[in-house]
């Protein structure tokens, strides 16, 4: 009972309150609602700590067993510990924490994402092969948007319109139509899943076992 | 050439080159940069959330303001740690249930409003907009696009006849949308790449 039923009742009460409060614009309900959101953030903070501990445990085991590439685990742990110490000692507004963010995390992260430009290029070769009418539409829309986003697009004209104008129109209308259709579907799907969670039909988030 | 004398710029440049070395092949330099990024990112987010969530939303109200209600929040938060003890890990279901249910409850009205009602409303209002002929034609196209994409994703009826025709129009809109999104993503990645190259050539080597 305490392992499964009570958590489900707990979920039902919290979930139902969050739905109901939306329709009751009373200061008390608003205060509880804000409190629930704050508690949610706190729980997420603790989840992040547990996740980090799990990551540390994974790398420590790799180092202890001297698994292949265990030296990289040392580097990862060193990065983690130094960032945490930098934040504790110098604070998060400046000092070594901000320095490490500006000169280590940001450049490495944006370089990692920019690396995807090369892989996306090879993926686009495969995706953009005009084998059917629909694949041709994908190809044409992709090429127009890519050319329309660079300065050269301003100088290429088709039927009196520049590629930049056509690209903007594609993004504003057919692309928005597709996205809205998907978004409405996602919204309805999310609502159905949320209802299943609150009513205790969907329980996979509790994990297996009693 | 005017090489930078800033040690931070040098560290950033070496890391950038180490990441780009993956274009040659997977190599120790890339893996080193990769693991530095993993460690530093984990540390960054840990400190950020420890400060903005645990300190500001728990420690301050509980210890500085004396709000005893937050004892419940502290208990729920600490119960997350039972996840690390297999025999007691069921206790972590309470904070998880709270987190998931609060998110689910929140998403029903707000999700319906932003993802469904607002999207439908905007499509219909644009359609009725009294702008230029071209704006109205485009808005009508958007309206037809939204309806046909929704029909394409409706699987409770066979896609035949008029229904099949509109679902095929839905595919056309979807393919144009996917192509446009793909092109947009490619360009955003290339923008990032240009940014990194500008950093290397400008801030580091001083060519620009």
Coordinates of C-alpha atoms in Angstrom, one line a residue:
Chain A
X1 CA 0.0 0.0 0.0
X2 CA 2.7 2.5 1.0
X3 CA 4.8 1.4 -1.9
X4 CA 2.3 1.9 -4.7
X5 CA -1.2 2.9 -3.7
X6 CA -0.3 5.9 -1.5
X7 CA 2.1 7.4 -4.1
X8 CA -0.7 7.1 -6.7
X9 CA -3.3 8.8 -4.4
X10 CA -0.6 11.5 -3.7
X11 CA -0.2 12.0 -7.4
X12 CA -4.0 12.2 -7.9
X13 CA -4.4 14.9 -5.2
X14 CA -1.5 17.0 -6.4
X15 CA -2.4 16.6 -10.1
X16 CA -6.1 17.4 -9.5
X17 CA -5.2 20.5 -7.5
X18 CA -3.0 21.8 -10.3
X19 CA -5.9 21.4 -12.7
X20 CA -8.5 22.9 -10.5
X21 CA -6.4 25.9 -9.4
X22 CA -6.4 27.1 -13.0
X23 CA -10.1 27.8 -12.8
X24 CA -10.1 29.4 -9.3
X25 CA -8.3 32.8 -9.4
X26 CA -8.2 33.1 -5.6
X27 CA -5.0 34.4 -3.8
X28 CA -4.8 31.3 -1.6
X29 CA -5.0 28.9 -4.5
X30 CA -2.4 31.1 -6.4
X31 CA -0.1 30.9 -3.3
X32 CA -0.4 27.1 -3.1
X33 CA 0.1 26.8 -6.8
X34 CA 3.3 28.9 -6.6
X35 CA 4.4 26.8 -3.7
X36 CA 3.9 23.6 -5.7
X37 CA 6.0 25.0 -8.5
X38 CA 8.8 25.9 -6.0
X39 CA 8.7 22.4 -4.5
X40 CA 8.9 21.0 -8.0
X41 CA 12.1 23.0 -8.6
X42 CA 13.6 21.8 -5.3
X43 CA 12.8 18.2 -6.1
X44 CA 14.4 18.7 -9.5
X45 CA 17.5 20.1 -7.8
X46 CA 17.8 17.0 -5.6
X47 CA 17.2 14.7 -8.6
X48 CA 20.1 16.5 -10.3
X49 CA 22.3 15.8 -7.3
X50 CA 21.4 12.1 -7.3
X51 CA 22.0 12.1 -11.1
X52 CA 25.4 13.6 -10.6
X53 CA 26.2 11.1 -7.8
X54 CA 25.3 8.3 -10.1
X55 CA 27.6 9.8 -12.8
X56 CA 30.4 10.0 -10.2
X57 CA 29.8 6.4 -9.1
X58 CA 29.9 5.3 -12.8
X59 CA 33.3 7.0 -13.4
X60 CA 34.8 5.9 -10.0
X61 CA 33.9 2.3 -10.9
X62 CA 35.6 2.7 -14.3
X63 CA 38.7 4.1 -12.6
X64 CA 38.8 1.4 -9.9
X65 CA 38.5 -1.4 -12.5
X66 CA 40.9 0.3 -14.9
X67 CA 38.4 -0.1 -17.7
X68 CA 39.4 0.9 -21.2
X69 CA 39.6 4.7 -21.4
X70 CA 39.5 5.1 -17.6
X71 CA 41.8 8.1 -17.8
X72 CA 39.0 10.0 -19.5
X73 CA 36.8 9.3 -16.5
X74 CA 39.5 11.0 -14.4
X75 CA 39.3 14.0 -16.6
X76 CA 35.5 14.1 -16.4
X77 CA 35.6 13.8 -12.6
X78 CA 38.3 16.5 -12.5
X79 CA 36.1 18.8 -14.6
X80 CA 33.1 18.2 -12.4
X81 CA 34.9 18.7 -9.1
X82 CA 36.7 21.8 -10.3
X83 CA 33.5 23.4 -11.6
X84 CA 31.7 22.7 -8.3
X85 CA 34.6 24.0 -6.2
X86 CA 34.8 27.1 -8.4
X87 CA 31.1 27.7 -7.8
X88 CA 31.4 27.2 -4.1
X89 CA 34.5 29.2 -3.5
X90 CA 34.0 32.1 -6.0
X91 CA 30.3 32.2 -6.3
X92 CA 28.2 31.9 -9.5
X93 CA 28.2 35.5 -10.6
X94 CA 31.9 35.7 -11.4
X95 CA 35.3 34.4 -10.5
X96 CA 36.6 31.0 -11.6
X97 CA 33.1 29.6 -12.1
X98 CA 32.2 32.2 -14.8
X99 CA 35.7 31.9 -16.3
X100 CA 35.3 28.1 -16.7
X101 CA 31.9 28.6 -18.2
X102 CA 33.1 31.3 -20.6
X103 CA 36.4 29.7 -21.7
X104 CA 35.8 25.9 -21.3
X105 CA 32.1 25.0 -21.4
X106 CA 30.8 27.5 -23.9
X107 CA 33.5 27.0 -26.5
X108 CA 33.5 23.2 -26.2
X109 CA 29.7 23.1 -26.3
X110 CA 29.3 25.4 -29.3
X111 CA 32.1 23.6 -31.1
X112 CA 30.4 20.3 -30.5
X113 CA 27.1 21.7 -31.9
X114 CA 28.9 23.3 -34.9
X115 CA 30.4 20.0 -35.6
X116 CA 26.9 18.8 -36.4
X117 CA 27.0 21.1 -39.5
X118 CA 29.2 18.6 -41.2
X119 CA 27.1 15.6 -40.2
X120 CA 23.9 17.3 -41.1
X121 CA 25.4 18.0 -44.5
X122 CA 26.0 14.3 -45.1
X123 CA 22.6 13.4 -43.7
X124 CA 20.9 15.9 -46.0
X125 CA 22.5 14.2 -48.9
X126 CA 20.7 11.1 -48.0
X127 CA 17.4 12.8 -47.0
X128 CA 17.2 15.2 -49.9
X129 CA 17.4 12.6 -52.7
X130 CA 14.5 13.4 -55.0
X131 CA 13.0 9.9 -55.3
X132 CA 9.4 10.8 -55.2
X133 CA 7.2 13.9 -55.3
X134 CA 7.1 14.3 -51.5
X135 CA 10.9 13.9 -51.3
X136 CA 11.3 16.5 -54.0
X137 CA 9.1 18.9 -51.9
X138 CA 11.3 18.3 -48.9
X139 CA 14.4 18.9 -51.1
X140 CA 13.0 22.1 -52.7
X141 CA 11.8 23.6 -49.4
X142 CA 15.1 22.7 -47.7
X143 CA 17.2 24.3 -50.4
X144 CA 15.1 27.4 -50.7
X145 CA 15.3 28.0 -46.9
X146 CA 19.1 27.3 -46.8
X147 CA 19.7 29.7 -49.7
X148 CA 17.2 32.2 -48.4
X149 CA 19.1 32.5 -45.1
X150 CA 22.4 33.6 -46.6
X151 CA 23.0 37.1 -48.2
X152 CA 23.3 35.5 -51.7
X153 CA 19.6 34.6 -51.4
X154 CA 18.7 38.3 -51.7
X155 CA 20.2 38.4 -55.2
X156 CA 18.6 35.2 -56.6
X157 CA 15.1 35.9 -57.9
X158 CA 12.4 33.5 -59.0
X159 CA 9.3 35.1 -60.5
X160 CA 10.1 38.6 -59.2
X161 CA 10.6 37.4 -55.6
X162 CA 14.0 36.9 -53.9
X163 CA 14.8 33.5 -52.4
X164 CA 14.9 35.3 -49.0
X165 CA 11.2 36.4 -49.5
X166 CA 10.2 32.9 -50.6
X167 CA 12.1 31.3 -47.7
X168 CA 10.3 33.7 -45.3
X169 CA 6.9 32.8 -46.8
X170 CA 7.6 29.1 -46.6
X171 CA 8.6 29.4 -42.9
X172 CA 5.6 31.6 -42.2
X173 CA 2.8 29.7 -43.9
X174 CA 3.3 26.0 -45.1
X175 CA 5.9 25.4 -42.3
X176 CA 3.7 27.0 -39.7
X177 CA 0.7 25.0 -40.9
X178 CA 2.6 21.7 -40.5
X179 CA 4.0 22.8 -37.1
X180 CA 0.6 23.9 -35.9
X181 CA -1.0 20.6 -36.9
X182 CA 1.7 18.7 -35.1
X183 CA 1.5 21.0 -32.1
X184 CA -2.3 20.5 -31.8
X185 CA -1.8 16.8 -31.9
X186 CA 1.0 17.0 -29.3
X187 CA -1.2 19.1 -27.1
X188 CA -4.1 16.6 -27.2
X189 CA -1.7 13.7 -26.7
X190 CA -0.1 15.4 -23.7
X191 CA -3.4 16.1 -22.2
X192 CA -4.5 12.5 -22.6
X193 CA -1.2 11.3 -21.0
X194 CA -1.5 13.8 -18.2
X195 CA -5.0 12.6 -17.4
X196 CA -3.8 9.0 -17.4
X197 CA -1.1 9.9 -14.9
X198 CA -3.4 11.8 -12.6
X199 CA -6.1 9.0 -12.7
X200 CA -3.4 6.4 -12.0
X201 CA -3.8 4.6 -15.4
X202 CA -0.3 5.4 -16.4
X203 CA 2.1 4.3 -13.7
X204 CA 5.3 3.6 -15.5
X205 CA 7.0 6.6 -13.8
X206 CA 6.8 4.7 -10.5
X207 CA 9.1 2.0 -11.9
X208 CA 8.7 -1.7 -11.6
X209 CA 8.0 -3.8 -8.5
X210 CA 5.6 -3.4 -5.6
Chain B
X1 CA 48.8 38.2 -37.2
X2 CA 48.2 39.4 -33.7
X3 CA 48.1 36.3 -31.4
X4 CA 46.0 36.7 -28.3
X5 CA 47.8 36.9 -25.0
X6 CA 44.7 35.9 -22.9
X7 CA 45.1 32.5 -21.4
X8 CA 41.3 32.0 -21.5
X9 CA 41.2 32.6 -25.3
X10 CA 44.0 30.0 -25.7
X11 CA 42.2 27.4 -23.6
X12 CA 39.0 28.0 -25.6
X13 CA 40.9 27.8 -28.9
X14 CA 42.7 24.6 -28.0
X15 CA 39.3 23.0 -26.9
X16 CA 37.7 24.2 -30.2
X17 CA 40.5 22.6 -32.2
X18 CA 40.3 19.4 -30.1
X19 CA 36.6 19.1 -30.8
X20 CA 37.1 19.8 -34.5
X21 CA 39.8 17.1 -34.7
X22 CA 36.9 14.6 -34.7
X23 CA 36.4 15.6 -38.4
X24 CA 39.6 13.7 -39.0
X25 CA 38.7 10.7 -36.9
X26 CA 37.8 9.8 -33.3
X27 CA 41.1 10.5 -31.4
X28 CA 42.3 11.0 -27.8
X29 CA 42.3 14.8 -28.1
X30 CA 38.6 14.8 -29.0
X31 CA 37.8 12.4 -26.3
X32 CA 39.7 14.5 -23.8
X33 CA 37.7 17.6 -24.8
X34 CA 34.5 15.5 -24.8
X35 CA 35.1 14.4 -21.2
X36 CA 36.1 17.8 -20.0
X37 CA 32.8 19.1 -21.4
X38 CA 30.8 16.3 -19.7
X39 CA 32.4 17.0 -16.3
X40 CA 32.3 20.8 -16.5
X41 CA 28.7 20.8 -17.8
X42 CA 27.6 18.5 -15.0
X43 CA 29.3 20.7 -12.5
X44 CA 27.8 23.8 -14.0
X45 CA 24.2 22.6 -13.8
X46 CA 24.7 21.1 -10.4
X47 CA 25.9 24.4 -9.0
X48 CA 23.2 26.4 -10.8
X49 CA 20.4 24.2 -9.5
X50 CA 21.9 23.8 -6.0
X51 CA 21.8 27.6 -5.8
X52 CA 18.6 28.5 -7.7
X53 CA 16.5 25.6 -6.4
X54 CA 17.9 24.1 -3.2
X55 CA 19.4 27.3 -1.7
X56 CA 16.9 29.9 -2.9
X57 CA 13.7 27.9 -2.9
X58 CA 14.4 25.6 0.2
X59 CA 17.2 26.9 2.4
X60 CA 16.1 30.5 2.4
X61 CA 12.3 30.0 3.1
X62 CA 13.0 27.2 5.7
X63 CA 16.0 28.6 7.6
X64 CA 16.1 32.3 6.9
X65 CA 12.3 33.0 6.8
X66 CA 11.3 30.1 9.2
X67 CA 8.6 28.8 7.0
X68 CA 8.1 25.3 8.5
X69 CA 5.9 24.2 5.6
X70 CA 9.1 23.7 3.7
X71 CA 10.1 20.8 6.0
X72 CA 7.7 18.8 3.8
X73 CA 9.6 20.0 0.7
X74 CA 13.0 19.1 2.4
X75 CA 11.7 15.6 3.2
X76 CA 10.4 15.0 -0.3
X77 CA 13.8 16.2 -1.7
X78 CA 15.8 14.0 0.6
X79 CA 13.6 11.0 -0.2
X80 CA 15.0 11.2 -3.8
X81 CA 18.3 9.9 -2.3
X82 CA 16.7 6.6 -1.4
X83 CA 17.0 5.9 -5.2
X84 CA 20.6 5.0 -4.4
X85 CA 19.6 2.3 -1.9
X86 CA 17.9 -0.5 -3.8
X87 CA 15.9 -1.8 -0.8
X88 CA 14.5 1.6 0.1
X89 CA 14.2 3.0 -3.4
X90 CA 10.4 2.7 -3.3
X91 CA 10.4 5.8 -1.0
X92 CA 11.6 7.9 -3.9
X93 CA 8.3 7.3 -5.6
X94 CA 6.8 10.0 -3.4
X95 CA 8.9 12.9 -4.7
X96 CA 8.7 11.5 -8.2
X97 CA 4.9 11.2 -8.0
X98 CA 4.7 14.8 -6.7
X99 CA 6.9 16.0 -9.5
X100 CA 5.2 14.1 -12.3
X101 CA 1.7 14.8 -11.1
X102 CA 2.3 18.5 -10.6
X103 CA 3.7 18.7 -14.1
X104 CA 0.8 16.6 -15.5
X105 CA -1.8 18.8 -13.7
X106 CA -0.1 22.0 -14.8
X107 CA 0.1 20.8 -18.4
X108 CA -3.6 20.0 -18.8
X109 CA -5.0 23.6 -18.8
X110 CA -1.9 25.4 -19.9
X111 CA -1.0 22.8 -22.6
X112 CA -4.6 22.8 -23.9
X113 CA -4.6 26.6 -24.0
X114 CA -1.2 27.2 -25.6
X115 CA -0.9 24.1 -27.8
X116 CA -4.5 23.6 -28.9
X117 CA -6.8 26.5 -28.3
X118 CA -4.3 29.3 -29.1
X119 CA -3.1 27.5 -32.2
X120 CA -6.6 26.9 -33.5
X121 CA -7.6 30.5 -32.7
X122 CA -4.6 32.0 -34.5
X123 CA -5.2 29.9 -37.6
X124 CA -8.9 30.9 -37.8
X125 CA -8.4 34.6 -36.9
X126 CA -5.6 34.9 -39.6
X127 CA -7.9 33.3 -42.1
X128 CA -10.6 36.0 -41.4
X129 CA -8.0 38.8 -41.5
X130 CA -8.9 41.6 -43.9
X131 CA -5.4 42.3 -45.2
X132 CA -4.1 42.2 -48.8
X133 CA -5.3 39.5 -51.2
X134 CA -1.9 37.7 -50.9
X135 CA -2.1 37.7 -47.1
X136 CA -5.6 36.3 -47.2
X137 CA -4.6 33.6 -49.8
X138 CA -1.6 32.7 -47.6
X139 CA -3.8 32.6 -44.4
X140 CA -6.3 30.4 -46.2
X141 CA -3.5 28.1 -47.2
X142 CA -2.3 28.0 -43.6
X143 CA -5.9 27.1 -42.5
X144 CA -6.2 24.3 -45.1
X145 CA -2.7 23.1 -44.1
X146 CA -3.5 22.9 -40.4
X147 CA -6.8 21.0 -41.1
X148 CA -5.2 18.6 -43.6
X149 CA -2.2 17.9 -41.3
X150 CA -4.6 17.0 -38.5
X151 CA -6.6 14.8 -40.9
X152 CA -3.4 13.0 -41.9
X153 CA -2.8 12.1 -38.2
X154 CA -6.3 10.9 -37.7
X155 CA -6.0 7.1 -37.9
X156 CA -9.5 6.1 -36.8
X157 CA -10.8 6.1 -40.3
X158 CA -9.4 4.7 -43.5
X159 CA -7.6 7.4 -45.7
X160 CA -9.9 7.0 -48.7
X161 CA -12.0 9.4 -50.9
X162 CA -12.2 13.0 -49.8
X163 CA -10.6 12.1 -46.5
X164 CA -7.7 10.5 -48.3
X165 CA -7.4 13.5 -50.6
X166 CA -7.0 15.9 -47.7
X167 CA -4.6 13.6 -45.9
X168 CA -2.4 13.6 -49.0
X169 CA -2.5 17.4 -48.9
X170 CA -1.5 17.1 -45.3
X171 CA 1.6 15.1 -46.4
X172 CA 2.5 17.9 -48.8
X173 CA 2.4 20.4 -46.0
X174 CA 4.3 18.1 -43.7
X175 CA 7.1 17.5 -46.2
X176 CA 7.5 21.2 -46.9
X177 CA 7.5 21.9 -43.2
X178 CA 10.1 19.2 -42.6
X179 CA 12.3 20.4 -45.4
X180 CA 12.1 24.0 -44.2
X181 CA 12.9 22.9 -40.6
X182 CA 15.8 20.8 -41.8
X183 CA 17.1 23.7 -43.9
X184 CA 16.7 26.1 -40.9
X185 CA 18.6 23.6 -38.6
X186 CA 21.4 23.2 -41.1
X187 CA 21.8 27.0 -41.3
X188 CA 21.8 27.4 -37.5
X189 CA 24.5 24.8 -37.2
X190 CA 26.5 26.5 -40.0
X191 CA 26.0 29.8 -38.2
X192 CA 27.6 28.2 -35.1
X193 CA 30.4 26.9 -37.2
X194 CA 31.1 30.4 -38.6
X195 CA 31.0 31.7 -35.1
X196 CA 33.7 29.3 -34.0
X197 CA 35.8 30.0 -37.1
X198 CA 35.5 33.7 -36.5
X199 CA 36.6 33.1 -32.9
X200 CA 39.7 31.2 -34.0
X201 CA 40.6 33.6 -36.8
X202 CA 39.7 36.8 -34.9
X203 CA 40.0 36.6 -31.1
X204 CA 42.7 33.9 -31.1
X205 CA 44.9 34.5 -34.2
X206 CA 44.0 38.1 -34.7
X207 CA 43.5 37.9 -38.5
X208 CA 40.1 39.5 -38.5

